[in-house]
């Protein structure tokens, strides 16, 4: 389960960076990055 959450977090952060840089949509990019950091094992996991 931890590996799955880590992969989801990485995908969300990468998607957030893509949205920020390529699509220039700052709000959605920041939201995706923050959610990815909250889910990831290094952050405050909302699933524990």
PDB file of N, CA, C and O in Angstrom, chain B, residues numbered from 101:
ATOM      1  N   UNK B 101       0.825  -1.198   0.000  1.00  0.00           N
ATOM      2  CA  UNK B 101       0.000   0.000   0.000  1.00  0.00           C
ATOM      3  C   UNK B 101       0.871   1.264   0.000  1.00  0.00           C
ATOM      4  O   UNK B 101       0.540   2.255  -0.652  1.00  0.00           O
ATOM      5  N   UNK B 102       1.980   1.218   0.734  1.00  0.00           N
ATOM      6  CA  UNK B 102       2.874   2.369   0.776  1.00  0.00           C
ATOM      7  C   UNK B 102       3.471   2.659  -0.592  1.00  0.00           C
ATOM      8  O   UNK B 102       3.606   3.816  -0.988  1.00  0.00           O
ATOM      9  N   UNK B 103       3.826   1.601  -1.309  1.00  0.00           N
ATOM     10  CA  UNK B 103       4.395   1.786  -2.651  1.00  0.00           C
ATOM     11  C   UNK B 103       3.373   2.415  -3.587  1.00  0.00           C
ATOM     12  O   UNK B 103       3.713   3.281  -4.393  1.00  0.00           O
ATOM     13  N   UNK B 104       2.136   1.984  -3.483  1.00  0.00           N
ATOM     14  CA  UNK B 104       1.083   2.537  -4.330  1.00  0.00           C
ATOM     15  C   UNK B 104       0.875   4.022  -4.038  1.00  0.00           C
ATOM     16  O   UNK B 104       0.751   4.828  -4.961  1.00  0.00           O
ATOM     17  N   UNK B 105       0.837   4.381  -2.757  1.00  0.00           N
ATOM     18  CA  UNK B 105       0.679   5.791  -2.401  1.00  0.00           C
ATOM     19  C   UNK B 105       1.862   6.617  -2.881  1.00  0.00           C
ATOM     20  O   UNK B 105       1.692   7.752  -3.326  1.00  0.00           O
ATOM     21  N   UNK B 106       3.056   6.052  -2.791  1.00  0.00           N
ATOM     22  CA  UNK B 106       4.257   6.756  -3.242  1.00  0.00           C
ATOM     23  C   UNK B 106       4.187   7.002  -4.745  1.00  0.00           C
ATOM     24  O   UNK B 106       4.514   8.092  -5.214  1.00  0.00           O
ATOM     25  N   UNK B 107       3.763   5.993  -5.499  1.00  0.00           N
ATOM     26  CA  UNK B 107       3.654   6.150  -6.958  1.00  0.00           C
ATOM     27  C   UNK B 107       2.600   7.194  -7.324  1.00  0.00           C
ATOM     28  O   UNK B 107       2.815   8.006  -8.223  1.00  0.00           O
ATOM     29  N   UNK B 108       1.473   7.173  -6.637  1.00  0.00           N
ATOM     30  CA  UNK B 108       0.431   8.169  -6.892  1.00  0.00           C
ATOM     31  C   UNK B 108       0.954   9.568  -6.587  1.00  0.00           C
ATOM     32  O   UNK B 108       0.695  10.509  -7.336  1.00  0.00           O
ATOM     33  N   UNK B 109       1.692   9.702  -5.484  1.00  0.00           N
ATOM     34  CA  UNK B 109       2.252  11.006  -5.118  1.00  0.00           C
ATOM     35  C   UNK B 109       3.219  11.502  -6.178  1.00  0.00           C
ATOM     36  O   UNK B 109       3.187  12.677  -6.543  1.00  0.00           O
ATOM     37  N   UNK B 110       4.077  10.623  -6.677  1.00  0.00           N
ATOM     38  CA  UNK B 110       5.041  11.016  -7.715  1.00  0.00           C
ATOM     39  C   UNK B 110       4.312  11.447  -8.982  1.00  0.00           C
ATOM     40  O   UNK B 110       4.678  12.447  -9.600  1.00  0.00           O
ATOM     41  N   UNK B 111       3.299  10.709  -9.366  1.00  0.00           N
ATOM     42  CA  UNK B 111       2.529  11.052 -10.576  1.00  0.00           C
ATOM     43  C   UNK B 111       1.851  12.407 -10.400  1.00  0.00           C
ATOM     44  O   UNK B 111       1.838  13.219 -11.325  1.00  0.00           O
ATOM     45  N   UNK B 112       1.287  12.654  -9.218  1.00  0.00           N
ATOM     46  CA  UNK B 112       0.617  13.935  -8.983  1.00  0.00           C
ATOM     47  C   UNK B 112       1.593  15.104  -9.020  1.00  0.00           C
ATOM     48  O   UNK B 112       1.279  16.158  -9.573  1.00  0.00           O
ATOM     49  N   UNK B 113       2.766  14.927  -8.438  1.00  0.00           N
ATOM     50  CA  UNK B 113       3.755  16.011  -8.448  1.00  0.00           C
ATOM     51  C   UNK B 113       4.251  16.274  -9.863  1.00  0.00           C
ATOM     52  O   UNK B 113       4.393  17.428 -10.267  1.00  0.00           O
ATOM     53  N   UNK B 114       4.515  15.213 -10.620  1.00  0.00           N
ATOM     54  CA  UNK B 114       4.955  15.393 -12.016  1.00  0.00           C
ATOM     55  C   UNK B 114       3.859  16.063 -12.833  1.00  0.00           C
ATOM     56  O   UNK B 114       4.138  16.951 -13.638  1.00  0.00           O
ATOM     57  N   UNK B 115       2.614  15.641 -12.630  1.00  0.00           N
ATOM     58  CA  UNK B 115       1.502  16.269 -13.351  1.00  0.00           C
ATOM     59  C   UNK B 115       1.371  17.739 -12.952  1.00  0.00           C
ATOM     60  O   UNK B 115       1.083  18.589 -13.795  1.00  0.00           O
ATOM     61  N   UNK B 116       1.580  18.035 -11.683  1.00  0.00           N
ATOM     62  CA  UNK B 116       1.509  19.421 -11.228  1.00  0.00           C
ATOM     63  C   UNK B 116       2.572  20.289 -11.858  1.00  0.00           C
ATOM     64  O   UNK B 116       2.296  21.418 -12.263  1.00  0.00           O
ATOM     65  N   UNK B 117       3.791  19.771 -11.945  1.00  0.00           N
ATOM     66  CA  UNK B 117       4.869  20.525 -12.584  1.00  0.00           C
ATOM     67  C   UNK B 117       4.562  20.720 -14.066  1.00  0.00           C
ATOM     68  O   UNK B 117       4.805  21.796 -14.612  1.00  0.00           O
ATOM     69  N   UNK B 118       4.030  19.690 -14.718  1.00  0.00           N
ATOM     70  CA  UNK B 118       3.660  19.808 -16.133  1.00  0.00           C
ATOM     71  C   UNK B 118       2.599  20.886 -16.329  1.00  0.00           C
ATOM     72  O   UNK B 118       2.704  21.715 -17.232  1.00  0.00           O
ATOM     73  N   UNK B 119       1.576  20.868 -15.473  1.00  0.00           N
ATOM     74  CA  UNK B 119       0.503  21.860 -15.600  1.00  0.00           C
ATOM     75  C   UNK B 119       1.060  23.268 -15.367  1.00  0.00           C
ATOM     76  O   UNK B 119       0.674  24.214 -16.054  1.00  0.00           O
ATOM     77  N   UNK B 120       1.965  23.399 -14.398  1.00  0.00           N
ATOM     78  CA  UNK B 120       2.555  24.714 -14.132  1.00  0.00           C
ATOM     79  C   UNK B 120       3.376  25.216 -15.310  1.00  0.00           C
ATOM     80  O   UNK B 120       3.231  26.365 -15.728  1.00  0.00           O
ATOM     81  N   UNK B 121       4.231  24.362 -15.842  1.00  0.00           N
ATOM     82  CA  UNK B 121       5.175  24.816 -16.870  1.00  0.00           C
ATOM     83  C   UNK B 121       4.574  24.821 -18.269  1.00  0.00           C
ATOM     84  O   UNK B 121       4.730  25.799 -19.000  1.00  0.00           O
ATOM     85  N   UNK B 122       3.899  23.759 -18.650  1.00  0.00           N
ATOM     86  CA  UNK B 122       3.440  23.639 -20.033  1.00  0.00           C
ATOM     87  C   UNK B 122       2.113  24.346 -20.275  1.00  0.00           C
ATOM     88  O   UNK B 122       1.934  24.994 -21.306  1.00  0.00           O
ATOM     89  N   UNK B 123       1.184  24.226 -19.333  1.00  0.00           N
ATOM     90  CA  UNK B 123      -0.142  24.786 -19.562  1.00  0.00           C
ATOM     91  C   UNK B 123      -0.320  26.156 -18.922  1.00  0.00           C
ATOM     92  O   UNK B 123      -1.310  26.839 -19.182  1.00  0.00           O
ATOM     93  N   UNK B 124       0.639  26.563 -18.081  1.00  0.00           N
ATOM     94  CA  UNK B 124       0.608  27.868 -17.415  1.00  0.00           C
ATOM     95  C   UNK B 124      -0.635  28.045 -16.541  1.00  0.00           C
ATOM     96  O   UNK B 124      -1.147  29.156 -16.404  1.00  0.00           O
ATOM     97  N   UNK B 125      -1.116  26.953 -15.952  1.00  0.00           N
ATOM     98  CA  UNK B 125      -2.268  27.014 -15.060  1.00  0.00           C
ATOM     99  C   UNK B 125      -1.742  26.875 -13.631  1.00  0.00           C
ATOM    100  O   UNK B 125      -1.578  25.766 -13.123  1.00  0.00           O
ATOM    101  N   UNK B 126      -1.486  28.002 -13.003  1.00  0.00           N
ATOM    102  CA  UNK B 126      -0.774  28.029 -11.727  1.00  0.00           C
ATOM    103  C   UNK B 126      -1.593  27.368 -10.615  1.00  0.00           C
ATOM    104  O   UNK B 126      -1.047  26.600  -9.823  1.00  0.00           O
ATOM    105  N   UNK B 127      -2.882  27.654 -10.548  1.00  0.00           N
ATOM    106  CA  UNK B 127      -3.702  27.132  -9.452  1.00  0.00           C
ATOM    107  C   UNK B 127      -3.749  25.610  -9.457  1.00  0.00           C
ATOM    108  O   UNK B 127      -3.494  24.984  -8.428  1.00  0.00           O
ATOM    109  N   UNK B 128      -4.071  25.002 -10.601  1.00  0.00           N
ATOM    110  CA  UNK B 128      -4.147  23.532 -10.667  1.00  0.00           C
ATOM    111  C   UNK B 128      -2.782  22.898 -10.462  1.00  0.00           C
ATOM    112  O   UNK B 128      -2.685  21.826  -9.865  1.00  0.00           O
ATOM    113  N   UNK B 129      -1.744  23.530 -10.938  1.00  0.00           N
ATOM    114  CA  UNK B 129      -0.395  22.997 -10.732  1.00  0.00           C
ATOM    115  C   UNK B 129      -0.027  22.944  -9.263  1.00  0.00           C
ATOM    116  O   UNK B 129       0.510  21.946  -8.781  1.00  0.00           O
ATOM    117  N   UNK B 130      -0.318  24.020  -8.558  1.00  0.00           N
ATOM    118  CA  UNK B 130      -0.019  24.063  -7.126  1.00  0.00           C
ATOM    119  C   UNK B 130      -0.874  23.052  -6.371  1.00  0.00           C
ATOM    120  O   UNK B 130      -0.378  22.376  -5.469  1.00  0.00           O
ATOM    121  N   UNK B 131      -2.137  22.942  -6.722  1.00  0.00           N
ATOM    122  CA  UNK B 131      -3.026  21.974  -6.062  1.00  0.00           C
ATOM    123  C   UNK B 131      -2.500  20.558  -6.241  1.00  0.00           C
ATOM    124  O   UNK B 131      -2.445  19.795  -5.276  1.00  0.00           O
ATOM    125  N   UNK B 132      -2.115  20.195  -7.457  1.00  0.00           N
ATOM    126  CA  UNK B 132      -1.611  18.846  -7.706  1.00  0.00           C
ATOM    127  C   UNK B 132      -0.317  18.577  -6.946  1.00  0.00           C
ATOM    128  O   UNK B 132      -0.130  17.485  -6.409  1.00  0.00           O
ATOM    129  N   UNK B 133       0.567  19.550  -6.898  1.00  0.00           N
ATOM    130  CA  UNK B 133       1.836  19.368  -6.186  1.00  0.00           C
ATOM    131  C   UNK B 133       1.584  19.213  -4.682  1.00  0.00           C
ATOM    132  O   UNK B 133       2.176  18.340  -4.047  1.00  0.00           O
ATOM    133  N   UNK B 134       0.728  20.036  -4.116  1.00  0.00           N
ATOM    134  CA  UNK B 134       0.443  19.955  -2.682  1.00  0.00           C
ATOM    135  C   UNK B 134      -0.221  18.628  -2.330  1.00  0.00           C
ATOM    136  O   UNK B 134       0.142  17.999  -1.336  1.00  0.00           O
ATOM    137  N   UNK B 135      -1.181  18.202  -3.129  1.00  0.00           N
ATOM    138  CA  UNK B 135      -1.838  16.909  -2.869  1.00  0.00           C
ATOM    139  C   UNK B 135      -0.833  15.770  -2.986  1.00  0.00           C
ATOM    140  O   UNK B 135      -0.856  14.837  -2.183  1.00  0.00           O
ATOM    141  N   UNK B 136       0.042  15.839  -3.972  1.00  0.00           N
ATOM    142  CA  UNK B 136       1.078  14.814  -4.115  1.00  0.00           C
ATOM    143  C   UNK B 136       2.004  14.768  -2.916  1.00  0.00           C
ATOM    144  O   UNK B 136       2.391  13.688  -2.469  1.00  0.00           O
ATOM    145  N   UNK B 137       2.362  15.927  -2.393  1.00  0.00           N
ATOM    146  CA  UNK B 137       3.233  15.967  -1.213  1.00  0.00           C
ATOM    147  C   UNK B 137       2.509  15.496   0.043  1.00  0.00           C
ATOM    148  O   UNK B 137       3.135  14.915   0.930  1.00  0.00           O
ATOM    149  N   UNK B 138       1.211  15.733   0.135  1.00  0.00           N
ATOM    150  CA  UNK B 138       0.454  15.259   1.291  1.00  0.00           C
ATOM    151  C   UNK B 138       0.291  13.743   1.283  1.00  0.00           C
ATOM    152  O   UNK B 138       0.303  13.114   2.342  1.00  0.00           O
ATOM    153  N   UNK B 139       0.142  13.156   0.113  1.00  0.00           N
ATOM    154  CA  UNK B 139      -0.060  11.710   0.007  1.00  0.00           C
ATOM    155  C   UNK B 139       1.259  10.959   0.174  1.00  0.00           C
ATOM    156  O   UNK B 139       1.283   9.852   0.713  1.00  0.00           O
ATOM    157  N   UNK B 140       2.335  11.550  -0.281  1.00  0.00           N
ATOM    158  CA  UNK B 140       3.630  10.860  -0.296  1.00  0.00           C
ATOM    159  C   UNK B 140       4.124  10.475   1.081  1.00  0.00           C
ATOM    160  O   UNK B 140       3.724  11.064   2.084  1.00  0.00           O
ATOM    161  N   UNK B 141       4.997   9.482   1.123  1.00  0.00           N
ATOM    162  CA  UNK B 141       5.506   8.990   2.403  1.00  0.00           C
ATOM    163  C   UNK B 141       6.367  10.007   3.143  1.00  0.00           C
ATOM    164  O   UNK B 141       6.509   9.910   4.362  1.00  0.00           O
ATOM    165  N   UNK B 142       6.936  10.967   2.451  1.00  0.00           N
ATOM    166  CA  UNK B 142       7.737  11.987   3.105  1.00  0.00           C
ATOM    167  C   UNK B 142       6.903  13.108   3.680  1.00  0.00           C
ATOM    168  O   UNK B 142       7.390  13.901   4.487  1.00  0.00           O
ATOM    169  N   UNK B 143       5.643  13.180   3.269  1.00  0.00           N
ATOM    170  CA  UNK B 143       4.768  14.252   3.738  1.00  0.00           C
ATOM    171  C   UNK B 143       3.838  13.766   4.822  1.00  0.00           C
ATOM    172  O   UNK B 143       4.060  12.722   5.435  1.00  0.00           O
ATOM    173  N   UNK B 144       2.816  14.523   5.045  1.00  0.00           N
ATOM    174  CA  UNK B 144       1.796  14.163   6.038  1.00  0.00           C
ATOM    175  C   UNK B 144       0.755  13.337   5.308  1.00  0.00           C
ATOM    176  O   UNK B 144      -0.107  13.885   4.620  1.00  0.00           O
ATOM    177  N   UNK B 145       0.828  12.035   5.451  1.00  0.00           N
ATOM    178  CA  UNK B 145      -0.082  11.170   4.705  1.00  0.00           C
ATOM    179  C   UNK B 145      -1.494  11.286   5.261  1.00  0.00           C
ATOM    180  O   UNK B 145      -1.714  11.131   6.462  1.00  0.00           O
ATOM    181  N   UNK B 146      -2.437  11.557   4.386  1.00  0.00           N
ATOM    182  CA  UNK B 146      -3.826  11.691   4.819  1.00  0.00           C
ATOM    183  C   UNK B 146      -4.505  10.341   4.959  1.00  0.00           C
ATOM    184  O   UNK B 146      -5.670  10.280   5.351  1.00  0.00           O
ATOM    185  N   UNK B 147      -3.811   9.264   4.651  1.00  0.00           N
ATOM    186  CA  UNK B 147      -4.401   7.929   4.714  1.00  0.00           C
ATOM    187  C   UNK B 147      -3.956   7.146   5.943  1.00  0.00           C
ATOM    188  O   UNK B 147      -4.280   5.964   6.059  1.00  0.00           O
ATOM    189  N   UNK B 148      -3.225   7.766   6.858  1.00  0.00           N
ATOM    190  CA  UNK B 148      -2.762   7.046   8.057  1.00  0.00           C
ATOM    191  C   UNK B 148      -3.627   7.369   9.218  1.00  0.00           C
ATOM    192  O   UNK B 148      -3.401   6.863  10.317  1.00  0.00           O
TER     193      UNK B 148
END
